[in-house]
Coordinates of C-alpha atoms in Angstrom, one line a residue:
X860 CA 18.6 81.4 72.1
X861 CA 20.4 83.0 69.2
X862 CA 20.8 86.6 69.9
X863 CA 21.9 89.8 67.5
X864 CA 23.1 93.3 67.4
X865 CA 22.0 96.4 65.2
X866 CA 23.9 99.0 64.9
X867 CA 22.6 102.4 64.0
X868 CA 24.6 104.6 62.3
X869 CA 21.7 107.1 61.4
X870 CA 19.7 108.1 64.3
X871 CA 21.2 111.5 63.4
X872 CA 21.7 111.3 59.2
X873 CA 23.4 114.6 59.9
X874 CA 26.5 114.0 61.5
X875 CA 26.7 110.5 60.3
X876 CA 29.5 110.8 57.6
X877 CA 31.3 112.8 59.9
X878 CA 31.0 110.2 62.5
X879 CA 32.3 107.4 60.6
X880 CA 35.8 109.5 60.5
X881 CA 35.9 109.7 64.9
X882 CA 38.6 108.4 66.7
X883 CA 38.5 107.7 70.5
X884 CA 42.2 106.3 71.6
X885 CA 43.0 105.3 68.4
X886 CA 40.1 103.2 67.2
X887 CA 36.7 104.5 65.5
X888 CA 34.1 105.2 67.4
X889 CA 31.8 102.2 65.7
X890 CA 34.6 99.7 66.5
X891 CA 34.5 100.6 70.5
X892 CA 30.7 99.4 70.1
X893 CA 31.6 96.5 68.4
X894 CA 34.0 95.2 71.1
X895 CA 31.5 96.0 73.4
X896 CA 28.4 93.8 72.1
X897 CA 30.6 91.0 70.2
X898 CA 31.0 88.7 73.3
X899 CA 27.1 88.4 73.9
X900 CA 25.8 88.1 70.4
X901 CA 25.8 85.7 67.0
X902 CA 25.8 88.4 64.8
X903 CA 26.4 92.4 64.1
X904 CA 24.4 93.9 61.3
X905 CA 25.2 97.7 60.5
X906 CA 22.6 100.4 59.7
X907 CA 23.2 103.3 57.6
X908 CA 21.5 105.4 55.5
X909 CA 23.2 105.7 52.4
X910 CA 25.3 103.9 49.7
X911 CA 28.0 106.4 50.0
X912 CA 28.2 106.2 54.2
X913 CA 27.8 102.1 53.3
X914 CA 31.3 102.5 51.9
X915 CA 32.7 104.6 54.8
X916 CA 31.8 102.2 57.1
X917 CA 33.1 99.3 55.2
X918 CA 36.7 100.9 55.2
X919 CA 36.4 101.0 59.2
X920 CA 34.7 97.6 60.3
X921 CA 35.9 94.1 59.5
X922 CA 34.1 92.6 56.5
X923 CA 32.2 89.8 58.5
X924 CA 29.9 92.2 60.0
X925 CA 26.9 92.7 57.5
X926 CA 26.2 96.8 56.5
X927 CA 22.9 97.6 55.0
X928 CA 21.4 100.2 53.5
X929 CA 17.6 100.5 51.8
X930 CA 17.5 102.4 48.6
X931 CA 13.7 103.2 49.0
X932 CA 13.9 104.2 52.1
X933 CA 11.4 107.0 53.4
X934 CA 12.0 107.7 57.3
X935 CA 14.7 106.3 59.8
X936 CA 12.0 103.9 61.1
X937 CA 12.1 102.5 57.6
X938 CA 16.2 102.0 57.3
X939 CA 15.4 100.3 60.8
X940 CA 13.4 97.7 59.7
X941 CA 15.5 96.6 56.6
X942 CA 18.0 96.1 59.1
X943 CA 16.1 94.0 61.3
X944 CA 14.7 92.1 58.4
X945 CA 18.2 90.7 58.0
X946 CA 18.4 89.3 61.7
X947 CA 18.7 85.9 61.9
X948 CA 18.6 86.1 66.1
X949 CA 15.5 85.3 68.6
X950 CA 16.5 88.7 70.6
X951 CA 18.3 91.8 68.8
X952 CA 20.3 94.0 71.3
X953 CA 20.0 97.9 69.3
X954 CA 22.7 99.9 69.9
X955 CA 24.4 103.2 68.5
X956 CA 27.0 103.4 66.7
X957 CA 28.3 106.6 68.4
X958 CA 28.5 105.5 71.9
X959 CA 32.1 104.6 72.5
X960 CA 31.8 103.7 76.2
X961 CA 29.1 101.1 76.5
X962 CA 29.3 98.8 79.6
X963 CA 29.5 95.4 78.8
X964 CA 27.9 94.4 82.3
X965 CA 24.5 96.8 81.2
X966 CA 24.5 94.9 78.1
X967 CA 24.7 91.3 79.8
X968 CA 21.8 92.5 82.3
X969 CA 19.6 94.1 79.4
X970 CA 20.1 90.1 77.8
X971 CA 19.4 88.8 81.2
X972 CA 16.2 90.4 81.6
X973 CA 14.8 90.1 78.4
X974 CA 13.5 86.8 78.5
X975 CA 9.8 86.6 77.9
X976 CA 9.5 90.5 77.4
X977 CA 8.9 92.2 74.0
X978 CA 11.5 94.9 75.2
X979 CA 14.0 96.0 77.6
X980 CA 14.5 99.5 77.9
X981 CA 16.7 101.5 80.3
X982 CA 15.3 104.9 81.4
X983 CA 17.6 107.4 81.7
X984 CA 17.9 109.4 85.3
X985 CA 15.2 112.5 83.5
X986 CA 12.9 109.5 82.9
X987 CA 13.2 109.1 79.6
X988 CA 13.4 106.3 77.4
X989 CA 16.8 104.6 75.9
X990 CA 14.6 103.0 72.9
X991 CA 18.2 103.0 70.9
X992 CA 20.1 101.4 73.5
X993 CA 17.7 98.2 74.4
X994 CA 17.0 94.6 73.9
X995 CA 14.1 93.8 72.0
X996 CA 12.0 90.1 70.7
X997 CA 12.9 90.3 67.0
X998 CA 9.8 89.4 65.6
X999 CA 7.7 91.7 67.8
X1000 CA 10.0 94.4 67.0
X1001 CA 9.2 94.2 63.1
X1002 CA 5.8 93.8 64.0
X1003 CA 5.4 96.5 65.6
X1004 CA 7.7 98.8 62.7
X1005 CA 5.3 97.8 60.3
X1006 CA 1.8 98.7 62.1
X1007 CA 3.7 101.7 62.8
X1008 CA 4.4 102.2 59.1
X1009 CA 1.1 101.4 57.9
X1010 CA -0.4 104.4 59.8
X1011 CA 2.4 106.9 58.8
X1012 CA 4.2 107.1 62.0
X1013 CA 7.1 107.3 61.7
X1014 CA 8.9 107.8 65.1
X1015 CA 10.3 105.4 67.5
X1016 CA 7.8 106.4 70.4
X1017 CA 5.1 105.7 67.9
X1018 CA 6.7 102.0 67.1
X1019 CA 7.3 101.5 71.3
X1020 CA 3.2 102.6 71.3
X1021 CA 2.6 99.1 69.4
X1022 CA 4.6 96.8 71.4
X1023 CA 3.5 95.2 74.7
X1024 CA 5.3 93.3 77.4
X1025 CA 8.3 96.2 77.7
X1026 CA 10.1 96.1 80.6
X1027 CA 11.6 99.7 81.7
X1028 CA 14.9 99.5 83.9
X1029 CA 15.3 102.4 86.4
X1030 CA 18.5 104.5 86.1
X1031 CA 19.2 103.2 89.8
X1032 CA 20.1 99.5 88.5
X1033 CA 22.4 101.1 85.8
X1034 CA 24.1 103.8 88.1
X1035 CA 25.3 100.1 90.5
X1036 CA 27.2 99.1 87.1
X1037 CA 28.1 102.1 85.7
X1038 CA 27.8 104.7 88.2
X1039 CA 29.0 108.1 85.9
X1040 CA 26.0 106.9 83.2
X1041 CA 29.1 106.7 80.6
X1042 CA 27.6 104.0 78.6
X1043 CA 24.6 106.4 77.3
X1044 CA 27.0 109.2 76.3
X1045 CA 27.3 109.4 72.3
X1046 CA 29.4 111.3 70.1
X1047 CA 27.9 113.6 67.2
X1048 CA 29.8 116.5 67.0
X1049 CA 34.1 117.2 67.3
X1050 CA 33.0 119.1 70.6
X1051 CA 31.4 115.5 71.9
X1052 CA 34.5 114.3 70.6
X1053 CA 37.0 116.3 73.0
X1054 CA 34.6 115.4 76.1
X1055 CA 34.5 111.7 75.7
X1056 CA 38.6 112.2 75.2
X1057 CA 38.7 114.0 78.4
X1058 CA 36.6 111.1 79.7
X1059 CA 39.3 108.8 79.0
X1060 CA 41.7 110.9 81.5
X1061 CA 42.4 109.7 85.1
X1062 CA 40.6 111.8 87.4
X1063 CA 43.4 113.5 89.5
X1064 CA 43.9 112.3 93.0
X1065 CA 43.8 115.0 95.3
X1066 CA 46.8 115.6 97.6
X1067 CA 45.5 116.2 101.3
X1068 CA 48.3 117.7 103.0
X1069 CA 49.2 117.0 106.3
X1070 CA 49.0 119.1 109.5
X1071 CA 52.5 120.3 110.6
X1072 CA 52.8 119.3 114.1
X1073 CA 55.1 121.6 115.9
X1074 CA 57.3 119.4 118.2
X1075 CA 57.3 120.8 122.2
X1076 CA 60.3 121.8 123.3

């Protein structure tokens, strides 16, 4: 089973430029999602939103991984599918580019589980639904994207809507492998920036101090 990533690097056009520039211990933040998702899959394909963000990225990621960009796009969902028209893999693991800490063991289990299901998607602990941080059947994916488009919706809750056979994985299994959530934290702004740095940062051990036992005399 061949198997791909997409990266997004648009979910939020605003601070995407911006992004491209972050550092997390010396290497972009785009770069830490790469190393992440490489081991599992046959391909990376980039999404962007832009020409000019095209070129950003392309200074920061090695030149095998394909970056695309649709002129004529009209909506994110849009930008997504020319992406995922380019996939050459069975299942396509989608991922965001702003998420420097993603667990290599949640994305090995999101594989795992995806065979003969339309969609894996982890729920978050408020209930909610990861839809840009899940496996998904190719085919069905674009499928769906394009009944989606055809009735001018043009959210991803609208596109989840059309598919069937979606398998939803409760926070519980994700907290045994990454117990902090860490993997689902993204950068967007410097402030996100300075918390995922202080993220990096042993935790301080605390010092219990020992009872002074007064000898008897």
């Amino acid at each position: 089973m061949k198997k791909s990533a997409l990266i997004l690097t648009n979910i939020y056009p605003k601070t995407n430029a911006a992004k491209s520039n972050f550092e997390i211990a010396g290497k972009h933040l785009i770069n830490h999602v790469i190393d992440a998702v490489n081991p599992f899959v046959d391909e990376i394909v980039i999404v962007t939103d832009s020409e000019e963000n095209a070129k950003l990225y392309s200074k920061v990621v090695k030149p095998n991984f394909q970056i695309i960009f649709d002129k004529n796009s009209t909506s994110f969902t849009s930008s997504f599918l020319a992406g995922l028209e380019t996939i050459q893999g069975e299942y396509t693991i989608v991922l965001p580019s702003n998420a420097p800490f993603i667990s290599k063991d949640i994305i090995s289990l999101l594989f795992e589980l995806s065979i003969g299901k339309n969609a894996v998607i982890p729920r978050k602990p408020d209930m909610s639904a990861e839809a840009f941080f899940a496996v998904y059947n190719t085919e069905q994916l674009i499928a769906a994207i394009r009944t989606s488009l055809s009735q001018d919706t043009f959210d991803m809750y609208s596109v989840l809507d059309e598919l069937r056979g979606i398998r939803y994985i409760s926070s519980i299994v994700f907290k045994q492998l990454d117990s902090d959530f860490k993997s689902f934290f993204t950068v967007n702004t410097p402030t996100d920036l300075k918390k995922a740095e202080a993220m990096l940062r042993p935790k301080p051990t605390k010092n219990r101090s020992k009872p002074n036992k007064t000898r008897k005399r």
